[in-house]
Coordinates of C-alpha atoms in Angstrom, one line a residue:
M24 CA 0.0 0.0 0.0
R25 CA 2.7 2.5 0.9
R26 CA 4.6 1.5 -2.3
T27 CA 1.6 2.3 -4.4
L28 CA 1.1 5.7 -2.8
F29 CA 4.7 6.6 -3.3
S30 CA 4.5 5.7 -6.9
I31 CA 1.5 7.9 -7.4
F32 CA 3.2 10.7 -5.5
L33 CA 6.4 10.4 -7.7
T34 CA 4.4 10.3 -10.9
A35 CA 2.5 13.5 -9.9
V36 CA 5.7 15.3 -9.1
L37 CA 7.2 14.4 -12.4
V38 CA 4.1 15.5 -14.3
F39 CA 4.0 18.7 -12.4
N40 CA 7.6 19.5 -13.1
F41 CA 7.4 18.6 -16.8
S42 CA 4.3 20.7 -17.2
T43 CA 5.9 23.7 -15.4
A44 CA 9.0 23.4 -17.5
L45 CA 6.9 23.3 -20.7
N46 CA 4.9 26.3 -19.7
Y47 CA 8.1 28.2 -18.8
S48 CA 9.6 27.3 -22.1
V49 CA 6.6 28.6 -24.0
Y50 CA 6.5 31.7 -21.9
A51 CA 10.2 32.3 -22.5
Q52 CA 9.7 32.0 -26.2
R53 CA 6.9 34.5 -26.1
R54 CA 9.1 37.0 -24.2
Q55 CA 11.9 36.7 -26.7
P56 CA 11.9 39.5 -29.3
R57 CA 10.8 38.5 -32.8
A58 CA 13.4 38.3 -35.5
P59 CA 12.9 41.3 -37.8
R60 CA 11.1 40.4 -41.1
T61 CA 13.4 40.5 -44.1
A62 CA 12.5 42.3 -47.3
T63 CA 12.1 39.0 -49.0
S64 CA 9.6 37.7 -46.3
L65 CA 7.7 41.0 -46.6
A66 CA 7.6 40.8 -50.3
T67 CA 6.1 37.3 -50.1
Q68 CA 3.6 38.4 -47.5
R69 CA 2.6 41.4 -49.5
G70 CA 2.3 39.5 -52.8
A71 CA 5.1 41.2 -54.7
E72 CA 6.3 37.8 -55.9
K73 CA 3.0 37.3 -57.6
I74 CA 4.2 39.9 -60.2
T75 CA 6.1 38.1 -62.9
A76 CA 7.8 39.0 -66.2
G77 CA 5.6 36.5 -68.0
Q78 CA 2.4 38.0 -66.6
I79 CA 3.4 41.5 -67.7
R80 CA 4.4 40.2 -71.1
D81 CA 1.0 38.7 -71.6
Y82 CA -0.8 41.9 -70.7
L83 CA 1.5 44.1 -72.8
A84 CA 1.3 41.9 -75.9
F85 CA -2.4 42.8 -76.0
I86 CA -2.2 46.4 -75.0
S87 CA 0.4 47.2 -77.6
S88 CA -1.1 45.0 -80.4
D89 CA -2.2 46.3 -83.8
V90 CA -5.8 45.4 -82.7
L91 CA -5.8 48.6 -80.5
E92 CA -4.6 50.8 -83.4
G93 CA -2.1 52.8 -81.3
R94 CA -4.7 53.8 -78.6
D95 CA -5.2 57.4 -79.8
T96 CA -7.4 59.7 -77.7
P97 CA -10.2 59.3 -78.6
S98 CA -10.4 56.1 -80.6
R99 CA -11.9 52.7 -80.9
G100 CA -8.6 51.1 -79.8
L101 CA -8.5 53.2 -76.6
D102 CA -12.0 52.2 -75.8
I103 CA -11.1 48.5 -76.2
A104 CA -8.2 49.0 -73.9
A105 CA -10.4 50.7 -71.3
H106 CA -12.9 47.8 -71.3
Y107 CA -10.0 45.3 -71.1
L108 CA -8.8 47.0 -67.9
A109 CA -12.3 47.3 -66.5
T110 CA -13.1 43.7 -67.1
N111 CA -10.0 42.5 -65.2
L112 CA -10.6 44.9 -62.4
S113 CA -14.2 43.7 -62.0
R114 CA -13.3 40.0 -61.8
W115 CA -10.6 40.8 -59.3
G116 CA -13.2 42.5 -57.0
F117 CA -12.1 46.1 -57.3
K118 CA -14.5 48.9 -56.5
P119 CA -15.5 51.0 -59.5
A120 CA -14.6 54.7 -58.9
G121 CA -15.7 56.3 -62.1
D122 CA -19.0 57.8 -63.0
A123 CA -22.4 56.2 -62.1
G124 CA -20.9 53.1 -60.4
S125 CA -18.7 52.3 -63.4
F126 CA -14.9 52.1 -63.9
F127 CA -15.1 55.0 -66.4
Q128 CA -14.8 58.7 -65.7
K129 CA -16.2 60.2 -68.9
I130 CA -14.5 63.2 -70.4
A131 CA -16.6 65.2 -73.0
L132 CA -14.7 66.5 -76.0
T133 CA -15.5 69.0 -78.7
S134 CA -13.7 70.0 -81.9
D135 CA -13.8 72.7 -84.6
V136 CA -13.4 71.5 -88.1
V137 CA -11.9 73.7 -90.8
D138 CA -14.4 74.8 -93.4
K139 CA -12.4 74.0 -96.5
E140 CA -14.5 76.0 -98.9
Q141 CA -14.3 79.2 -96.9
T142 CA -10.7 78.9 -95.7
K143 CA -8.3 80.7 -98.2
V144 CA -4.8 82.0 -98.0
S145 CA -3.0 83.8 -100.8
L146 CA 0.4 85.6 -101.3
N147 CA 0.2 88.6 -103.5
G148 CA -3.0 87.2 -105.0
Q149 CA -1.6 83.8 -105.7
P150 CA -3.7 81.1 -103.9
L151 CA -1.9 78.7 -101.5
T152 CA -3.1 75.1 -100.9
L153 CA -4.7 74.2 -97.5
G154 CA -2.8 71.2 -96.0
E155 CA 0.2 71.5 -98.3
H156 CA 1.3 75.1 -97.8
Y157 CA -0.3 75.9 -94.5
L158 CA -2.4 74.6 -91.5
P159 CA -4.8 77.0 -89.7
F160 CA -4.9 77.1 -85.9
T161 CA -7.4 78.6 -83.5
G162 CA -10.6 80.1 -84.8
T163 CA -12.1 82.5 -87.3
L164 CA -9.6 84.9 -88.9
D165 CA -9.6 87.6 -91.6
A166 CA -6.3 89.5 -92.3
N167 CA -4.7 91.1 -95.4
A168 CA -1.5 92.9 -94.6
S169 CA 2.3 93.2 -95.1
M170 CA 4.5 91.1 -92.9
V171 CA 7.3 91.4 -90.2
F172 CA 9.8 88.9 -89.0
A173 CA 9.6 88.7 -85.2
G174 CA 12.1 86.0 -84.2
N175 CA 10.7 83.6 -81.6
G176 CA 7.9 86.1 -80.8
W177 CA 8.8 86.3 -77.1
F178 CA 9.5 89.2 -74.7
V179 CA 11.8 88.3 -71.7
K180 CA 13.2 91.3 -69.9
A181 CA 15.7 89.2 -67.9
K182 CA 17.3 87.9 -71.2
N183 CA 16.9 91.1 -73.1
I184 CA 14.7 89.3 -75.6
D185 CA 12.3 91.6 -77.5
A186 CA 10.8 90.1 -80.7
Y187 CA 9.5 93.4 -81.9
R188 CA 12.4 95.7 -81.0
G189 CA 12.6 98.6 -83.4
I190 CA 9.7 97.7 -85.7
D191 CA 6.0 98.7 -85.8
A192 CA 3.9 95.5 -86.1
R193 CA 0.5 97.0 -85.5
G194 CA -2.0 95.7 -88.1
K195 CA 0.7 93.6 -89.7
I196 CA 1.1 89.8 -89.9
A197 CA 4.0 88.6 -87.8
I198 CA 6.2 85.6 -88.9
I199 CA 7.7 83.8 -85.9
F200 CA 9.8 80.6 -85.6
G201 CA 9.1 78.0 -82.9
P202 CA 6.3 77.1 -80.5
P203 CA 4.4 80.3 -79.4
A204 CA 3.8 79.1 -75.8
G205 CA 6.7 76.7 -75.3
L206 CA 9.9 78.2 -74.0
P207 CA 12.3 79.3 -76.7
R208 CA 15.8 78.0 -76.9
G209 CA 18.1 79.6 -74.3
V210 CA 15.2 80.5 -72.0
T211 CA 14.5 78.6 -68.7
R212 CA 11.8 79.0 -66.1
Q213 CA 14.2 80.8 -63.9
D214 CA 14.5 83.5 -66.6
L215 CA 10.8 84.3 -66.3
Q216 CA 11.1 86.7 -63.4
G217 CA 8.7 89.4 -62.3
T218 CA 5.2 89.8 -63.5
R219 CA 3.7 88.0 -66.5
G220 CA 2.5 90.5 -69.1
V221 CA 5.0 93.1 -67.9
D222 CA 8.4 91.4 -67.5
Y223 CA 7.8 88.4 -69.8
M224 CA 5.2 87.4 -72.4
N225 CA 4.9 84.4 -74.7
A226 CA 4.5 84.8 -78.5
F227 CA 0.7 84.8 -78.3
E228 CA 0.6 87.4 -75.5
Y229 CA 3.2 89.7 -77.0
A230 CA 1.7 89.6 -80.5
E231 CA -1.7 90.6 -78.9
K232 CA 0.0 93.5 -77.1
Q233 CA 1.7 94.7 -80.2
G234 CA -1.5 94.8 -82.2
V235 CA -0.5 92.1 -84.6
A236 CA -3.3 91.1 -87.1
A237 CA -2.3 87.4 -87.4
L238 CA 0.6 85.1 -86.8
V239 CA 2.4 82.8 -89.3
I240 CA 4.3 80.2 -87.3
V241 CA 7.3 78.4 -88.9
P242 CA 7.4 75.1 -86.8
D243 CA 10.2 73.0 -85.5
F244 CA 11.7 69.8 -86.9
Q245 CA 9.4 67.5 -85.0
F246 CA 6.2 69.2 -86.3
I247 CA 7.5 69.3 -89.9
A248 CA 8.5 65.6 -89.7
N249 CA 4.9 64.8 -88.6
W250 CA 3.3 67.2 -91.1
E251 CA 0.9 64.6 -92.5
R252 CA -0.3 63.5 -89.1
N253 CA -0.8 67.2 -88.1
R254 CA -2.7 67.8 -91.3
L255 CA -5.1 65.0 -90.5
R256 CA -5.5 66.3 -86.9
M257 CA -5.9 70.0 -87.7
V258 CA -7.7 69.9 -91.1
E259 CA -9.5 66.6 -91.5
R260 CA -10.6 65.7 -88.0
G261 CA -10.4 69.0 -86.3
I262 CA -8.5 70.0 -83.2
L263 CA -10.1 68.3 -80.2
Q264 CA -10.5 70.0 -76.8
V265 CA -11.8 68.9 -73.5
E266 CA -15.2 70.6 -73.2
K267 CA -14.7 71.7 -69.6
F268 CA -11.2 73.1 -70.3
Q269 CA -12.4 75.7 -72.8
M270 CA -12.1 79.3 -71.9
P271 CA -14.3 81.2 -74.5
T272 CA -13.6 84.6 -73.0
Q273 CA -9.8 84.2 -73.5
R274 CA -8.8 85.5 -76.9
V275 CA -5.8 83.8 -78.6
I276 CA -4.5 85.5 -81.6
A277 CA -5.2 83.4 -84.7
G278 CA -3.0 82.5 -87.7
V279 CA -1.5 79.7 -89.8
I280 CA 1.4 77.3 -89.6
A281 CA 3.6 77.5 -92.6
S282 CA 5.2 74.5 -94.4
P283 CA 8.9 74.8 -95.3
Q284 CA 7.9 75.5 -98.9
L285 CA 5.7 78.5 -97.8
A286 CA 8.4 79.7 -95.4
N287 CA 11.0 79.7 -98.2
T288 CA 8.6 81.6 -100.5
L289 CA 7.8 84.3 -97.8
F290 CA 11.4 85.1 -97.3
Q291 CA 12.4 85.0 -101.0
G292 CA 14.2 88.2 -101.9
E293 CA 14.4 89.4 -98.2
R294 CA 17.5 90.2 -96.2
A295 CA 17.6 86.6 -94.8
T296 CA 16.4 83.3 -96.1
A297 CA 14.0 81.1 -94.2
T298 CA 16.8 78.5 -93.9
S299 CA 19.2 80.9 -92.3
L300 CA 16.6 82.3 -89.9
F301 CA 15.6 78.7 -88.9
E302 CA 19.2 77.8 -88.2
S303 CA 19.6 81.0 -86.1
I304 CA 16.4 80.7 -84.1
Y305 CA 17.0 77.0 -83.3
G306 CA 20.7 77.6 -82.8
T307 CA 22.5 80.1 -80.6
Q308 CA 22.4 83.2 -82.8
T309 CA 20.2 86.2 -82.3
V310 CA 18.5 87.8 -85.3
E311 CA 17.0 91.3 -85.1
P312 CA 13.4 91.7 -86.2
F313 CA 12.8 93.3 -89.6
E314 CA 9.9 94.3 -91.9
L315 CA 9.5 92.3 -95.1
R316 CA 9.1 94.3 -98.3
P317 CA 5.9 96.3 -98.0
E318 CA 4.6 95.3 -101.4
K319 CA 4.5 91.7 -100.3
K320 CA 1.0 91.0 -98.9
L321 CA -0.4 87.9 -97.3
S322 CA -4.2 87.4 -97.2
I323 CA -5.6 84.9 -94.7
S324 CA -9.2 83.9 -94.3
V325 CA -10.1 81.0 -91.9
R326 CA -13.5 79.6 -91.1
K327 CA -14.3 76.7 -88.9
Q328 CA -17.5 74.7 -88.1
A329 CA -18.4 73.1 -84.8
S330 CA -18.4 69.3 -85.0
S331 CA -20.5 66.9 -83.1
A332 CA -19.2 66.2 -79.6
T333 CA -17.5 62.9 -78.6
S334 CA -15.9 61.6 -75.4
T335 CA -13.1 59.6 -73.9
Q336 CA -12.5 58.2 -70.4
N337 CA -10.2 57.7 -67.5
V338 CA -10.3 54.2 -66.0
V339 CA -10.6 54.5 -62.2
A340 CA -10.7 51.8 -59.5
V341 CA -10.2 51.4 -55.7
F342 CA -8.8 48.5 -53.7
E343 CA -10.3 49.2 -50.3
G344 CA -8.0 49.2 -47.3
S345 CA -8.4 47.1 -44.2
D346 CA -8.2 49.8 -41.5
P347 CA -11.5 51.3 -40.5
V348 CA -10.1 54.8 -40.4
L349 CA -7.1 54.7 -42.8
K350 CA -9.1 53.1 -45.6
N351 CA -10.6 56.6 -46.2
E352 CA -7.1 57.7 -47.4
Y353 CA -5.6 56.6 -50.7
V354 CA -2.2 55.8 -52.2
A355 CA -2.7 56.7 -55.9
L356 CA -1.0 54.7 -58.7
G357 CA -1.2 56.2 -62.2
A358 CA -0.2 55.6 -65.8
H359 CA -1.5 56.9 -69.2
Y360 CA -3.0 54.1 -71.3
D361 CA -3.2 56.2 -74.5
H362 CA -0.6 56.6 -77.3
V363 CA -0.6 58.5 -80.6
G364 CA -2.6 56.2 -82.9
I365 CA -2.1 55.7 -86.6
G366 CA 0.5 57.9 -88.2
I367 CA 3.0 58.3 -91.1
P368 CA 4.2 54.8 -92.2
V369 CA 7.8 54.0 -91.3
N370 CA 9.2 51.0 -93.2
G371 CA 5.6 50.1 -94.1
D372 CA 4.3 50.3 -90.5
S373 CA 1.8 53.0 -89.6
T374 CA 0.6 51.7 -86.2
Y375 CA 2.3 53.4 -83.3
N376 CA 1.8 50.7 -80.7
G377 CA 3.4 52.5 -77.7
A378 CA 4.7 49.4 -76.0
D379 CA 7.0 51.4 -73.7
D380 CA 5.0 54.7 -73.9
D381 CA 3.0 53.9 -71.9
G382 CA 2.0 50.4 -72.4
S383 CA 4.7 49.5 -69.9
G384 CA 3.2 51.7 -67.1
T385 CA -0.3 50.6 -68.0
T386 CA 0.5 46.9 -67.6
A387 CA 2.7 47.3 -64.6
L388 CA -0.4 48.8 -62.8
L389 CA -2.5 45.9 -64.0
A390 CA 0.1 43.5 -62.5
I391 CA 0.1 45.3 -59.2
A392 CA -3.7 45.3 -59.2
E393 CA -3.8 41.5 -59.7
A394 CA -1.2 40.9 -57.0
L395 CA -3.3 43.0 -54.5
A396 CA -6.4 41.1 -55.4
H397 CA -4.8 37.8 -54.5
T398 CA -3.1 38.8 -51.3
T399 CA -4.3 38.8 -47.7
P400 CA -4.4 40.7 -45.5
R401 CA -5.1 44.0 -47.3
P402 CA -3.0 47.1 -46.8
K403 CA -4.4 49.5 -44.3
R404 CA -5.0 52.4 -46.7
S405 CA -7.0 52.1 -49.9
V406 CA -5.2 52.0 -53.2
L407 CA -6.5 54.2 -56.0
F408 CA -5.7 53.2 -59.6
V409 CA -6.1 55.7 -62.4
W410 CA -5.3 54.9 -66.0
H411 CA -5.3 58.4 -67.6
A412 CA -6.5 59.1 -71.1
G413 CA -5.2 61.9 -73.3
E414 CA -1.7 62.3 -71.8
E415 CA -0.3 62.6 -75.3
K416 CA -2.8 65.4 -76.1
G417 CA -1.6 67.6 -73.2
L418 CA -2.1 65.6 -69.9
W419 CA -5.9 65.7 -70.4
G420 CA -6.8 62.8 -68.2
S421 CA -4.8 63.7 -65.1
R422 CA -5.9 67.3 -65.3
Y423 CA -9.5 66.2 -65.6
F424 CA -9.2 63.8 -62.7
T425 CA -7.5 66.3 -60.4
D426 CA -10.0 69.1 -61.4
Y427 CA -13.0 66.8 -61.1
P428 CA -11.9 64.0 -58.7
T429 CA -14.1 61.0 -58.0
V430 CA -12.5 60.6 -54.5
P431 CA -11.7 63.4 -52.1
L432 CA -8.4 64.9 -53.4
D433 CA -7.2 65.8 -49.9
K434 CA -7.4 62.1 -49.0
I435 CA -4.7 61.1 -51.6
V436 CA -1.5 60.8 -49.6
T437 CA 0.9 60.2 -52.5
Q438 CA 0.7 59.7 -56.3
I439 CA 3.1 57.3 -58.0
N440 CA 3.3 57.8 -61.7
L441 CA 4.7 55.2 -64.2
D442 CA 5.4 56.5 -67.7
M443 CA 7.9 54.5 -69.9
I444 CA 9.5 52.0 -67.6
G445 CA 10.1 49.0 -69.9
R446 CA 13.3 49.8 -71.9
S447 CA 17.0 49.3 -71.2
K448 CA 20.1 50.4 -72.9
Q449 CA 22.0 47.2 -73.9
T450 CA 25.8 46.7 -73.8
G451 CA 27.5 48.0 -76.9
D452 CA 24.6 50.2 -78.0
T453 CA 26.2 53.3 -79.6
N454 CA 23.0 54.8 -81.1
P455 CA 23.1 58.5 -80.0
R456 CA 19.3 58.5 -79.6
N457 CA 19.7 55.8 -76.9
A458 CA 22.5 57.7 -75.1
T459 CA 20.3 58.6 -72.1
L460 CA 18.3 55.4 -71.9
S461 CA 18.6 53.7 -68.5
G462 CA 20.3 50.4 -68.0
P463 CA 18.8 47.0 -67.1
E464 CA 19.2 47.6 -63.4
E465 CA 18.5 51.4 -63.5
I466 CA 15.5 53.8 -63.6
Y467 CA 15.2 57.5 -63.4
V468 CA 13.4 58.8 -60.4
I469 CA 11.9 62.3 -60.5
G470 CA 10.1 64.4 -58.0
S471 CA 10.3 62.0 -55.0
K472 CA 12.0 64.7 -52.8
M473 CA 10.4 67.7 -54.4
M474 CA 7.6 68.2 -51.9
S475 CA 8.2 65.6 -49.1
T476 CA 11.6 64.7 -47.6
E477 CA 10.0 61.8 -45.9
L478 CA 8.6 60.4 -49.2
G479 CA 12.0 60.7 -50.8
E480 CA 13.7 58.9 -48.0
L481 CA 11.0 56.1 -48.0
T482 CA 11.4 55.7 -51.8
E483 CA 15.1 55.1 -51.3
S484 CA 14.9 52.9 -48.3
V485 CA 12.3 50.5 -49.7
N486 CA 14.4 50.0 -52.8
R487 CA 17.7 49.6 -50.9
Q488 CA 16.3 47.0 -48.5
Y489 CA 14.5 45.0 -51.3
L490 CA 16.0 44.6 -54.8
N491 CA 18.4 47.6 -54.7
L492 CA 17.9 48.9 -58.2
S493 CA 20.0 51.9 -59.3
Y494 CA 17.9 55.0 -58.8
N495 CA 19.2 57.8 -61.1
Y496 CA 18.3 61.4 -60.2
R497 CA 19.7 63.0 -63.3
Y498 CA 16.4 64.6 -64.3
D499 CA 15.1 65.3 -60.8
D500 CA 15.1 69.1 -61.3
P501 CA 12.3 71.3 -62.6
L502 CA 14.9 73.5 -64.3
D503 CA 16.2 70.6 -66.3
P504 CA 16.0 71.6 -70.0
N505 CA 14.2 68.3 -70.9
R506 CA 11.4 69.4 -68.5
Y507 CA 10.4 65.8 -67.7
F508 CA 8.9 67.0 -64.4
F509 CA 6.2 68.8 -66.4
R510 CA 5.7 66.2 -69.2
S511 CA 3.7 63.5 -67.5
D512 CA 0.6 63.1 -65.4
H513 CA 2.1 63.4 -62.0
I514 CA 2.5 67.2 -62.4
N515 CA -1.3 67.8 -62.1
Y516 CA -1.3 65.9 -58.8
A517 CA 1.7 67.9 -57.5
R518 CA 0.0 71.2 -58.4
K519 CA -2.8 70.1 -56.1
G520 CA -0.3 69.7 -53.2
I521 CA 0.0 65.9 -53.5
P522 CA 3.5 64.5 -53.1
I523 CA 4.6 62.4 -56.1
V524 CA 7.1 59.9 -57.4
F525 CA 7.7 59.6 -61.1
F526 CA 9.5 56.5 -62.6
F527 CA 10.9 56.8 -66.1
D528 CA 13.4 54.8 -68.2
G529 CA 14.5 57.7 -70.5
E530 CA 13.9 58.5 -74.2
H531 CA 15.1 56.2 -76.9
V532 CA 15.3 55.8 -80.7
D533 CA 11.8 54.3 -80.8
Y534 CA 10.0 57.1 -78.9
H535 CA 6.8 58.0 -80.7
R536 CA 7.6 55.7 -83.6
P537 CA 6.0 52.5 -84.9
S538 CA 9.1 50.7 -83.7
D539 CA 8.1 51.1 -80.0
S540 CA 7.0 47.5 -79.9
V541 CA 6.7 44.7 -77.4
E542 CA 9.7 42.6 -78.4
K543 CA 12.0 45.5 -77.3
I544 CA 10.8 45.5 -73.7
D545 CA 13.1 44.3 -71.0
F546 CA 10.6 42.3 -69.0
Q547 CA 13.1 41.2 -66.3
K548 CA 13.6 44.9 -65.5
M549 CA 9.9 45.5 -65.5
E550 CA 9.4 42.6 -63.1
K551 CA 11.9 44.0 -60.6
L552 CA 10.7 47.6 -60.9
T553 CA 7.0 46.7 -60.7
R554 CA 7.7 44.6 -57.6
T555 CA 9.6 47.5 -56.0
I556 CA 6.8 49.9 -56.7
H557 CA 4.3 47.4 -55.3
M558 CA 6.4 47.3 -52.1
L559 CA 6.7 51.1 -52.0
M560 CA 2.9 51.5 -52.4
W561 CA 2.3 49.0 -49.6
E562 CA 4.8 50.7 -47.3
I563 CA 3.0 54.0 -47.7
A564 CA -0.4 52.4 -47.3
D565 CA 0.6 50.7 -44.0
R566 CA 2.3 53.7 -42.3
P567 CA 0.4 55.2 -39.4
T568 CA 0.7 58.7 -40.9
R569 CA 0.8 60.1 -44.4
P570 CA 4.1 61.4 -45.9
V571 CA 4.6 64.9 -44.6
V572 CA 4.6 67.7 -47.2
D573 CA 7.4 69.9 -45.9
K574 CA 8.2 71.7 -49.2
Q575 CA 6.2 73.7 -51.7
L576 CA 6.6 73.6 -55.4
P577 CA 9.1 76.4 -56.5
P578 CA 7.5 79.7 -57.6
G579 CA 5.9 79.6 -61.1
M580 CA 5.3 75.8 -61.0
G581 CA 1.9 75.8 -59.5
G582 CA -0.1 76.9 -62.6
R583 CA -0.7 75.2 -65.9
N584 CA 2.4 74.5 -68.0

């Protein structure tokens, strides 16, 4: 009997000690600090590894196919692309954030078509041919006068530029070289000091102030090289405008754009030829304004007819966040899904597919969206996806969205823009037009530090701890002569006070040419960069506070470009 009791007692002690030791071991494990999660483990958890080169290739093969006819704005091809995006977003469970419960934010467009019968231009009574010798711009015009040469047309006091110095242009037709609103060669934003209309004026404004009757613009090389496309746009189809952007009370002086043939004829027998003036204006020389022979008269009569309205659309979707409070804020991802459509044939190909510009950004966003849809848990903040239309027409889609947002604009904490991210400069490439193309492990980063120090540091740290791509800040300057900060959709978000990051691979030989095709895309680079952007988006979405805006855009950058 005593032996049995002792055995029971001994067994109880052993069980108690083993149970206590086990509980202590578990407790000790709980008290030990967790090992920090690595970038690789975070990437797996957040679904970045679901983004693959093959997946992106499949999407881009369709987006940049001939079926979509170059995705002009507006066009059938662009509409097909919009429905393709919306169909995928719908089956992945995204929330429509366009108009009337759809994924589409409609943008109404109008255009004025040239009345070919009533539009006539003649030089000393000799008729000129519409589309061959000239293209009319802006609205109705009647002018019959002698002419003056007015350089680039600008007035910039800080640079001692005065296009009408020493001549009386009132009531005359002024011939200018170069884009009337774009900055002339040798002038930067920094030079535009003081008050607009007093200390500096663009060619339209200065011609108006000088009392000029009409303008004749001799365009740059790019416009001349695309003369046929511009003829179709300006004469056959009419110049499209976003209906809500029109400002009917603002008068813009009217005129025509001269072909090289007409320019040569206008300056025949004058003190300088059109060729020498062209070389001077687009070079480094300064040419003083002068009056053409008074007996030489140009007569311009332009009439236009209002065309029926049409429309295009942004594609807008929201992936709702998991936090009951933070889900009311958004990390915005954007790309433009349009390109330039059908153009002048090059080597027999007239479809400008835009695989890099910006099929690459379009499909990277689609890959991120698919990864989000198949990852749990969700990020804390919501993620806003906007595929912008009309970027190639003048940043239409992003301006429209930021002027007429479908979510509260002040709830967008950051906008990340992807425009041309799929090309790489290969070893041994000596083509000068590929000189600034980024390499296979490299991407240009623009604007990340412009408004938010915190966002700039976060952009770098996420990359450094993950795949450590080479971030090149060569163009991260609003005064850079290439003006990339102003040339894509992020600028319209920045102008609304939203900090931005712009990823860009650089210009290349196939930029705006039919040869911008899918087989030239570096899909391994796209995979790495798209995964990195996915991680950056998630990091911003999960932070307890939004990136602090501690810097304002430099003076003069807040208005329209």
